XYZ file of N, CA, C and O in Angstrom:
628
model
N -49.967 -71.532 -39.784
C -50.550 -70.511 -38.902
C -49.795 -69.365 -39.289
O -48.570 -69.209 -39.387
N -50.245 -67.806 -39.539
C -49.777 -67.262 -39.778
C -49.240 -66.279 -38.697
O -50.043 -66.539 -37.462
N -47.904 -65.266 -39.070
C -47.569 -65.124 -37.630
C -48.493 -63.918 -37.153
O -48.937 -62.274 -38.139
N -49.031 -63.872 -36.094
C -49.894 -62.732 -35.006
C -49.193 -61.629 -35.190
O -49.632 -61.147 -35.113
N -47.975 -61.545 -34.631
C -47.114 -60.400 -34.233
C -46.321 -59.876 -35.498
O -45.794 -60.937 -36.172
N -46.449 -59.014 -35.758
C -45.718 -58.167 -36.581
C -44.867 -57.192 -35.988
O -45.199 -56.564 -35.420
N -43.558 -57.243 -36.123
C -42.596 -56.327 -35.516
C -42.089 -54.867 -36.079
O -41.598 -54.474 -35.625
N -42.456 -55.049 -37.466
C -41.804 -53.725 -38.045
C -42.491 -53.398 -39.051
O -43.137 -54.759 -39.819
N -42.576 -52.236 -40.099
C -43.349 -52.403 -41.356
C -42.108 -52.710 -42.554
O -40.759 -52.587 -42.407
N -42.622 -53.774 -42.864
C -41.689 -54.232 -44.137
C -41.180 -53.103 -45.101
O -40.223 -53.794 -45.557
N -41.914 -52.154 -45.525
C -41.442 -51.023 -45.832
C -39.946 -50.711 -45.642
O -39.186 -50.317 -46.267
N -39.994 -50.228 -44.349
C -39.216 -49.771 -43.614
C -37.876 -50.597 -43.552
O -36.762 -50.316 -43.669
N -38.003 -51.937 -43.233
C -36.963 -52.340 -43.169
C -36.240 -52.489 -41.831
O -35.546 -53.315 -41.673
N -36.822 -51.959 -40.718
C -36.073 -52.099 -39.620
C -36.680 -52.588 -38.759
O -37.988 -52.774 -38.406
N -36.023 -53.292 -37.854
C -36.701 -54.535 -36.863
C -35.687 -54.304 -35.534
O -34.365 -54.061 -35.618
N -36.270 -53.724 -34.508
C -35.359 -53.669 -33.119
C -34.780 -55.104 -32.703
O -35.346 -55.850 -32.848
N -33.901 -54.902 -32.539
C -32.903 -56.057 -31.832
C -32.388 -55.982 -30.319
O -32.658 -54.888 -30.273
N -31.597 -56.690 -30.178
C -30.924 -56.687 -28.651
C -29.971 -55.621 -29.269
O -29.706 -54.495 -27.657
N -29.119 -55.326 -30.235
C -28.327 -54.488 -30.306
C -28.701 -52.826 -30.574
O -27.853 -52.147 -29.783
N -29.587 -52.699 -30.973
C -30.195 -51.206 -30.579
C -30.642 -51.151 -29.433
O -30.688 -49.807 -29.060
N -31.545 -52.172 -28.622
C -31.536 -51.325 -27.187
C -30.552 -51.712 -26.305
O -30.359 -50.646 -25.619
N -29.569 -52.247 -26.834
C -27.926 -52.279 -26.191
C -27.319 -50.826 -26.424
O -26.720 -50.008 -25.355
N -27.592 -50.318 -27.334
C -26.870 -49.071 -27.709
C -27.782 -47.748 -26.809
O -27.196 -47.212 -26.371
N -28.997 -47.972 -27.314
C -29.877 -47.231 -26.197
C -29.333 -47.163 -25.038
O -29.303 -45.967 -24.099
N -29.515 -48.511 -23.814
C -28.735 -48.417 -22.579
C -27.644 -47.902 -22.366
O -27.190 -47.590 -21.314
N -26.723 -48.185 -23.599
C -25.510 -47.788 -23.316
C -25.257 -46.498 -23.169
O -24.886 -45.613 -22.547
N -25.882 -45.635 -24.275
C -25.961 -44.150 -23.974
C -26.694 -43.613 -23.153
O -25.819 -42.530 -22.139
N -27.530 -44.467 -22.262
C -28.466 -43.800 -21.040
C -27.346 -43.943 -19.779
O -27.185 -42.834 -19.462
N -26.597 -44.961 -19.825
C -25.776 -45.470 -18.794
C -24.401 -44.473 -18.776
O -24.084 -44.026 -17.815
N -24.020 -43.830 -20.110
C -22.800 -43.126 -20.438
C -23.249 -41.603 -19.660
O -22.711 -41.081 -19.284
N -24.589 -41.248 -20.244
C -25.179 -40.035 -19.495
C -24.616 -39.849 -17.892
O -24.543 -38.852 -17.209
N -25.549 -40.807 -17.750
C -25.739 -41.073 -15.954
C -24.341 -40.985 -15.366
O -24.232 -40.414 -14.373
N -23.508 -41.954 -15.947
C -21.933 -41.617 -15.650
C -21.019 -40.653 -15.560
O -20.670 -40.179 -14.392
N -21.712 -40.180 -16.768
C -20.624 -38.320 -16.741
C -21.485 -37.803 -15.845
O -20.473 -36.575 -15.042
N -22.624 -37.640 -15.448
C -23.582 -36.819 -14.889
C -23.130 -36.903 -13.228
O -22.951 -36.348 -12.761
N -22.567 -37.914 -12.973
C -22.416 -38.730 -11.312
C -20.772 -38.185 -11.101
O -20.947 -37.125 -10.416
N -19.858 -37.918 -12.017
C -18.693 -37.249 -11.809
C -18.881 -35.826 -12.268
O -17.192 -35.315 -12.140
N -19.573 -35.588 -13.002
C -19.732 -33.787 -13.131
C -19.599 -33.214 -11.952
O -19.054 -32.145 -11.632
N -19.981 -33.670 -10.885
C -20.024 -33.016 -9.555
C -21.119 -32.364 -9.431
O -22.097 -32.368 -9.969
N -21.469 -31.730 -8.200
C -22.493 -31.362 -7.710
C -22.859 -30.074 -8.534
O -23.860 -29.272 -8.564
N -22.126 -29.412 -9.180
C -22.145 -27.979 -9.903
C -23.543 -28.316 -11.457
O -23.890 -27.521 -11.660
N -23.545 -29.451 -11.695
C -24.425 -30.019 -12.280
C -25.739 -29.824 -11.973
O -26.541 -29.298 -13.184
N -26.221 -29.604 -10.803
C -27.747 -29.514 -10.938
C -27.917 -28.670 -10.188
O -28.765 -28.499 -9.063
N -26.966 -27.627 -10.012
C -27.062 -26.314 -9.197
C -26.490 -26.025 -8.056
O -26.957 -25.280 -7.345
N -25.769 -27.243 -7.724
C -25.393 -27.248 -6.685
C -24.041 -26.441 -6.303
O -23.371 -27.200 -6.820
N -23.684 -25.453 -5.313
C -22.276 -24.861 -5.605
C -21.702 -25.133 -3.559
O -22.120 -24.703 -2.839
N -20.553 -25.919 -3.872
C -20.051 -26.251 -2.651
C -18.763 -25.099 -2.877
O -17.814 -25.012 -1.481
N -19.095 -23.715 -3.295
C -17.567 -22.791 -3.356
C -18.184 -21.954 -1.793
O -19.249 -21.530 -1.668
N -17.034 -21.552 -1.711
C -17.018 -20.711 -0.065
C -17.445 -19.327 -0.690
O -16.413 -18.839 -1.413
N -18.310 -18.693 -0.252
C -18.900 -17.735 -0.378
C -18.395 -16.523 0.265
O -19.050 -16.424 1.423
N -17.125 -15.515 0.592
C -16.243 -14.729 1.712
C -15.442 -14.777 1.807
O -14.989 -15.400 1.197
N -14.960 -14.216 3.030
C -13.441 -14.139 3.267
C -12.994 -15.029 3.966
O -13.638 -14.986 5.097
N -12.182 -15.787 3.908
C -11.507 -16.633 5.052
C -10.469 -15.515 5.985
O -9.527 -14.948 5.606
N -10.758 -15.543 7.336
C -10.031 -15.340 8.235
C -9.847 -15.791 9.315
O -10.644 -16.963 9.940
N -9.052 -15.527 10.257
C -8.809 -15.973 11.362
C -9.406 -15.588 12.994
O -9.138 -14.285 12.963
N -10.060 -15.844 13.531
C -10.908 -15.529 14.779
C -10.602 -16.515 16.283
O -10.129 -17.468 15.912
N -10.856 -16.107 16.924
C -10.686 -16.127 18.346
C -11.946 -16.208 19.167
O -12.877 -15.813 19.248
N -12.319 -17.584 19.778
C -13.231 -17.689 20.575
C -13.544 -16.667 21.671
O -12.724 -17.139 22.583
N -14.398 -16.211 22.327
C -14.548 -15.231 22.924
C -15.344 -15.941 24.539
O -15.001 -15.911 25.264
N -16.796 -16.386 23.677
C -17.324 -17.020 24.104
C -17.950 -18.518 24.170
O -18.765 -18.643 23.232
N -17.238 -19.706 24.425
C -17.615 -20.705 24.097
C -18.983 -21.171 24.282
O -19.419 -20.714 25.073
N -19.698 -22.197 23.761
C -20.753 -23.021 23.749
C -20.636 -24.240 24.021
O -20.307 -24.852 23.237
N -21.363 -25.067 25.048
C -21.463 -25.976 25.302
C -22.235 -27.316 24.260
O -23.251 -26.136 23.500
N -21.814 -28.101 23.883
C -22.461 -28.924 22.817
C -24.114 -29.553 23.133
O -24.582 -30.391 22.636
N -24.421 -29.227 24.426
C -25.795 -29.963 24.759
C -26.744 -29.490 24.385
O -26.711 -28.023 24.641
N -27.466 -29.887 23.908
C -28.620 -29.351 23.013
C -28.447 -28.654 21.765
O -27.199 -28.755 21.094
N -28.986 -28.293 20.654
C -29.533 -27.440 19.412
C -28.927 -26.193 19.606
O -29.765 -25.671 20.501
N -28.686 -25.685 18.339
C -28.835 -24.232 18.016
C -27.668 -23.504 18.861
O -27.842 -22.574 19.354
N -26.748 -24.772 19.211
C -25.250 -23.829 20.152
C -24.355 -22.843 18.961
O -24.284 -22.973 17.749
N -24.354 -21.222 19.968
C -23.698 -20.314 19.199
C -22.576 -19.938 19.979
O -23.043 -19.128 21.106
N -21.555 -19.689 19.113
C -20.177 -19.052 20.152
C -20.228 -17.609 19.389
O -20.234 -17.281 18.145
N -19.174 -16.741 20.373
C -19.124 -15.501 19.928
C -17.335 -15.685 19.724
O -17.282 -16.057 20.367
N -16.998 -14.853 18.512
C -15.995 -15.104 18.051
C -15.674 -13.730 17.860
O -16.637 -12.729 17.400
N -14.442 -12.941 17.908
C -13.740 -11.948 17.453
C -12.565 -12.173 16.407
O -11.866 -13.219 16.726
N -12.985 -11.248 15.692
C -11.765 -11.452 14.433
C -11.525 -9.871 13.714
O -11.980 -8.900 13.908
N -10.290 -9.643 13.168
C -10.194 -8.445 12.256
C -10.718 -8.769 10.919
O -9.921 -9.287 9.911
N -11.453 -7.682 10.329
C -12.132 -7.881 8.807
C -12.528 -6.060 8.362
O -12.883 -5.376 9.091
N -11.911 -6.003 7.503
C -11.436 -4.825 7.180
C -11.042 -3.514 7.492
O -11.038 -2.375 7.666
N -10.092 -4.303 8.358
C -8.826 -3.544 9.205
C -9.435 -2.962 10.323
O -8.907 -2.112 11.278
N -10.237 -3.429 10.829
C -10.658 -3.389 12.161
C -11.242 -4.554 12.865
O -11.903 -5.414 12.586
N -10.983 -4.553 14.474
C -12.093 -5.609 15.172
C -13.149 -5.602 15.214
O -14.095 -4.603 15.179
N -13.798 -6.964 14.765
C -15.370 -7.122 14.600
C -15.778 -8.325 15.449
O -15.213 -9.643 15.730
N -16.699 -8.489 16.075
C -17.240 -9.588 16.903
C -18.342 -10.126 16.176
O -19.420 -9.432 15.697
N -18.293 -11.457 16.230
C -19.554 -12.523 15.518
C -20.034 -13.325 15.892
O -19.425 -13.997 17.229
N -20.933 -14.452 15.658
C -21.385 -15.287 15.952
C -21.501 -16.890 15.194
O -21.070 -16.399 13.984
N -20.057 -17.516 15.973
C -20.330 -18.999 14.984
C -21.461 -20.062 15.047
O -21.366 -20.085 16.379
N -21.897 -20.358 14.573
C -23.070 -21.418 14.751
C -21.955 -22.826 14.855
O -21.634 -23.623 13.956
N -21.678 -22.994 15.830
C -20.854 -24.153 16.430
C -20.682 -24.451 17.965
O -21.584 -23.544 18.304
N -20.064 -25.350 18.249
C -19.852 -25.442 19.824
C -18.432 -26.467 19.830
O -18.103 -26.701 18.871
N -18.180 -26.412 21.155
C -17.158 -27.201 21.582
C -15.716 -26.716 21.417
O -14.876 -27.092 21.672
N -15.811 -25.636 21.224
C -14.895 -24.974 21.201
C -13.965 -24.179 22.419
O -15.114 -23.763 22.953
N -12.404 -24.169 23.003
C -12.349 -23.328 24.261
C -11.818 -21.963 24.258
O -12.093 -21.232 22.917
N -12.013 -21.379 25.173
C -12.221 -20.286 25.440
C -10.634 -19.559 24.624
O -10.124 -20.367 25.596
N -10.504 -18.685 23.780
C -9.258 -18.010 23.415
C -8.362 -19.162 22.255
O -7.600 -18.996 21.481
N -9.255 -20.041 21.558
C -9.010 -20.876 20.827
C -9.223 -20.207 19.386
O -10.323 -19.382 19.300
N -8.108 -20.497 18.471
C -7.955 -19.512 17.276
C -8.726 -20.737 16.175
O -7.978 -21.557 16.192
N -9.616 -20.499 15.508
C -10.042 -21.120 14.225
C -10.603 -20.077 12.967
O -10.471 -18.526 13.066
N -9.885 -21.028 11.885
C -10.217 -20.242 10.268
C -12.364 -20.216 10.359
O -12.505 -20.948 10.430
N -12.533 -18.498 10.028
C -14.272 -18.781 9.656
C -14.052 -18.013 8.181
O -12.817 -17.659 7.642
N -15.563 -18.376 7.651
C -15.657 -17.393 6.368
C -16.812 -16.708 6.625
O -17.682 -16.504 7.267
N -16.402 -14.988 6.720
C -17.107 -14.101 6.622
C -17.846 -14.099 5.322
O -17.350 -13.929 4.157
N -19.570 -13.967 5.612
C -19.995 -13.595 4.328
C -19.878 -12.385 3.346
O -19.123 -11.597 3.977
N -19.575 -12.301 2.170
C -19.272 -11.230 1.619
C -20.509 -10.321 1.905
O -22.103 -10.350 1.819
N -20.254 -8.864 1.602
C -20.973 -7.829 1.735
C -21.407 -7.659 3.627
O -22.097 -6.908 3.672
N -20.689 -8.473 4.266
C -20.640 -8.497 5.874
C -20.475 -7.100 6.152
O -19.041 -6.760 5.670
N -21.258 -6.160 7.150
C -20.521 -5.015 7.877
C -21.203 -5.047 9.359
O -21.999 -5.827 9.499
N -20.110 -4.375 9.972
C -20.778 -4.116 11.352
C -20.577 -5.444 12.218
O -19.924 -5.987 12.130
N -21.098 -5.010 13.556
C -21.135 -5.935 14.676
C -22.265 -7.303 14.554
O -23.310 -6.974 13.766
N -21.734 -8.343 14.823
C -22.842 -9.276 14.984
C -23.199 -10.473 13.642
O -23.692 -10.512 13.471
N -21.842 -10.543 12.985
C -22.000 -10.945 12.009
C -22.003 -12.230 12.104
O -21.367 -12.896 12.608
N -22.729 -13.257 11.304
C -22.880 -14.865 11.414
C -21.621 -15.104 10.528
O -21.927 -14.916 9.306
N -21.192 -16.194 11.047
C -20.113 -16.615 10.371
C -20.090 -17.969 10.928
O -20.861 -18.627 11.299
N -19.025 -18.927 9.593
C -19.181 -20.338 9.809
C -17.870 -20.591 9.790
O -17.410 -20.139 9.002
N -17.414 -22.067 10.160
C -16.102 -22.641 9.757
C -15.693 -22.880 8.548
O -16.710 -23.363 7.615
N -14.331 -22.622 8.255
C -14.396 -22.860 6.808
C -14.257 -24.694 6.190
O -14.804 -24.636 5.287
N -14.275 -25.327 7.063
C -14.396 -26.754 6.929
C -15.844 -27.440 6.985
O -16.294 -28.556 6.815
N -17.069 -26.208 6.623
C -18.462 -26.405 6.670
C -19.246 -25.995 5.363
O -18.405 -24.490 4.799
N -19.938 -26.090 4.839
C -20.897 -25.725 3.933
C -22.375 -25.575 3.989
O -22.968 -26.843 4.259
N -22.996 -24.638 4.167
C -24.201 -24.562 4.485
C -25.108 -25.203 3.468
O -24.544 -24.978 2.044
N -26.014 -25.702 3.279
C -26.751 -26.379 2.285
C -26.476 -27.335 1.379
O -26.664 -27.814 0.251
N -25.205 -28.252 1.658
C -24.820 -29.217 0.745
C -25.281 -30.320 1.113
O -25.343 -31.614 0.437
N -26.300 -30.803 1.770
C -26.694 -32.124 2.645
C -28.166 -31.996 2.011
O -29.016 -32.531 2.131
N -28.599 -31.268 0.713
C -30.012 -31.224 0.586
C -30.554 -32.162 -0.112
O -29.390 -32.879 -0.770
N -31.730 -32.246 -1.123
C -31.995 -33.043 -1.854
C -31.948 -32.998 -3.086
O -32.106 -33.763 -4.006
N -31.430 -31.855 -3.383
C -31.166 -31.515 -5.274
C -30.693 -32.610 -6.014
O -30.690 -33.032 -7.052
N -29.082 -32.732 -5.492
C -28.294 -34.078 -6.112
C -29.565 -35.085 -6.486
O -29.537 -35.627 -7.477
N -29.480 -35.962 -5.378
C -30.076 -37.236 -6.069
C -31.444 -37.204 -6.602
O -31.692 -38.027 -7.433
N -32.120 -36.135 -6.419
C -33.670 -35.884 -7.397
C -33.293 -35.796 -8.750
O -33.599 -36.338 -9.664
N -32.200 -34.662 -8.872
C -32.137 -34.399 -10.190
C -31.094 -35.446 -10.482
O -31.410 -36.239 -12.003
N -30.483 -36.317 -10.189
C -29.982 -37.746 -11.118
C -30.967 -38.690 -10.757
O -31.056 -39.220 -11.925
N -32.108 -38.796 -10.121
C -32.839 -39.968 -10.479
C -33.905 -39.131 -11.370
O -34.419 -40.049 -12.522
N -33.979 -37.719 -11.680
C -34.839 -37.527 -13.108
C -33.799 -37.601 -14.384
O -34.435 -38.072 -15.141
N -32.801 -37.202 -14.103
C -31.942 -37.789 -15.466
C -31.965 -39.310 -15.824
O -32.023 -39.696 -17.051
N -31.887 -40.053 -14.674
C -32.111 -41.629 -15.190
C -33.529 -41.973 -15.854
O -33.764 -42.617 -16.543
N -34.398 -41.243 -15.047
C -35.976 -41.545 -15.937
C -35.919 -41.272 -17.196
O -36.302 -41.449 -18.016
N -35.273 -40.099 -17.369
C -35.295 -39.351 -18.789
C -34.621 -40.181 -19.816
O -34.580 -40.340 -21.063
N -33.436 -40.546 -19.241
C -32.696 -41.602 -20.166
C -33.268 -42.999 -20.318
O -33.573 -43.324 -21.387
N -34.241 -43.326 -19.332
C -35.094 -44.515 -19.761
C -36.269 -44.111 -20.688
O -36.290 -44.681 -21.657
N -37.106 -42.889 -20.535
C -37.641 -42.635 -21.601
C -37.533 -42.168 -22.785
O -37.723 -43.110 -24.023
N -35.902 -41.988 -22.611
C -35.708 -41.657 -24.283
C -35.305 -43.185 -25.157
O -35.306 -43.351 -25.743
N -34.805 -44.273 -23.815
C -34.616 -45.149 -24.449
C -35.386 -46.139 -25.190
O -35.973 -46.968 -26.357
N -36.545 -45.894 -24.287
C -38.111 -46.685 -24.520
C -38.590 -45.899 -25.940
O -39.253 -46.691 -26.773
N -38.385 -44.761 -26.291
C -38.708 -43.793 -27.258
C -37.625 -44.572 -28.580
O -38.514 -44.634 -29.483
N -36.798 -44.644 -28.376
C -35.820 -45.066 -29.758
C -36.312 -46.569 -30.103
O -36.279 -47.304 -30.990
N -36.559 -47.207 -28.983
C -37.191 -48.764 -29.303
C -38.763 -48.524 -29.699
O -38.882 -48.996 -31.083
N -39.096 -47.529 -29.587
C -41.083 -47.517 -30.063
C -40.587 -47.031 -31.741
O -41.257 -47.469 -32.676
N -39.646 -46.281 -31.942
C -39.434 -45.984 -33.591
C -38.720 -46.940 -34.652
O -39.085 -47.187 -35.320
N -37.774 -47.630 -33.628
C -37.374 -48.324 -34.403
C -38.192 -49.697 -34.568
O -38.348 -50.669 -35.767
N -39.417 -49.995 -33.674
C -40.206 -51.116 -33.679
C -41.142 -50.871 -34.840
O -41.436 -51.768 -35.609
N -41.695 -49.354 -34.914
C -42.272 -49.121 -36.414
C -43.887 -49.561 -35.497
O -44.322 -49.665 -34.574
N -44.659 -49.176 -36.315
C -46.316 -48.902 -35.939
C -46.804 -50.607 -35.965
O -46.356 -51.065 -36.949
N -47.967 -51.063 -35.183
C -48.319 -52.301 -35.064
C -49.790 -52.421 -36.140
O -50.108 -51.331 -35.885
N -49.250 -53.337 -36.521
C -50.461 -53.311 -37.896
C -51.159 -54.685 -37.580
O -50.928 -55.697 -37.427
N -52.630 -54.416 -36.960
C -53.238 -55.745 -36.597
C -53.177 -56.606 -37.973
O -53.659 -56.201 -39.191
N -53.348 -58.105 -37.632
C -53.519 -58.908 -38.517
C -54.727 -59.614 -38.700
O -55.454 -59.663 -37.348
N -55.544 -59.716 -39.950
C -56.864 -60.036 -39.821
C -57.004 -61.397 -39.985
O -56.149 -61.972 -40.397
N -57.828 -62.143 -39.135
C -57.822 -63.378 -39.023
C -58.407 -64.355 -40.202
O -58.661 -63.841 -41.140
């Protein structure tokens, strides 16, 4: 009985085997591993502090009951005392905390945030970017398999 399956074009002499698939899979896994350890900057996520760190004193604390709590703080910025609002709660009156004043801020009522927090660091860009990278590695591996397999030639009965 004739072999119904033809794995490759005999003129090319290429037959896909486990080793070619293993190389494609290994290369894909290496890319994913390196992307994971490259950090958030690879997918356009920046955890850098954008502003100047200053020490502030809490003037009007806010309780942590409910959402959207904002405390009034005062600090020295640009050589003059400034009042601002801190997106946070639970500090005591007169407590000193480190805050980040955004670049280009001026006047009173500046919105500041605590040094140890980062705005926007919990969005879905990194997992989505990594998922798309995994899919592209899979698609590249399938392309290598199809190229190595060659065209299918129907066998006449």
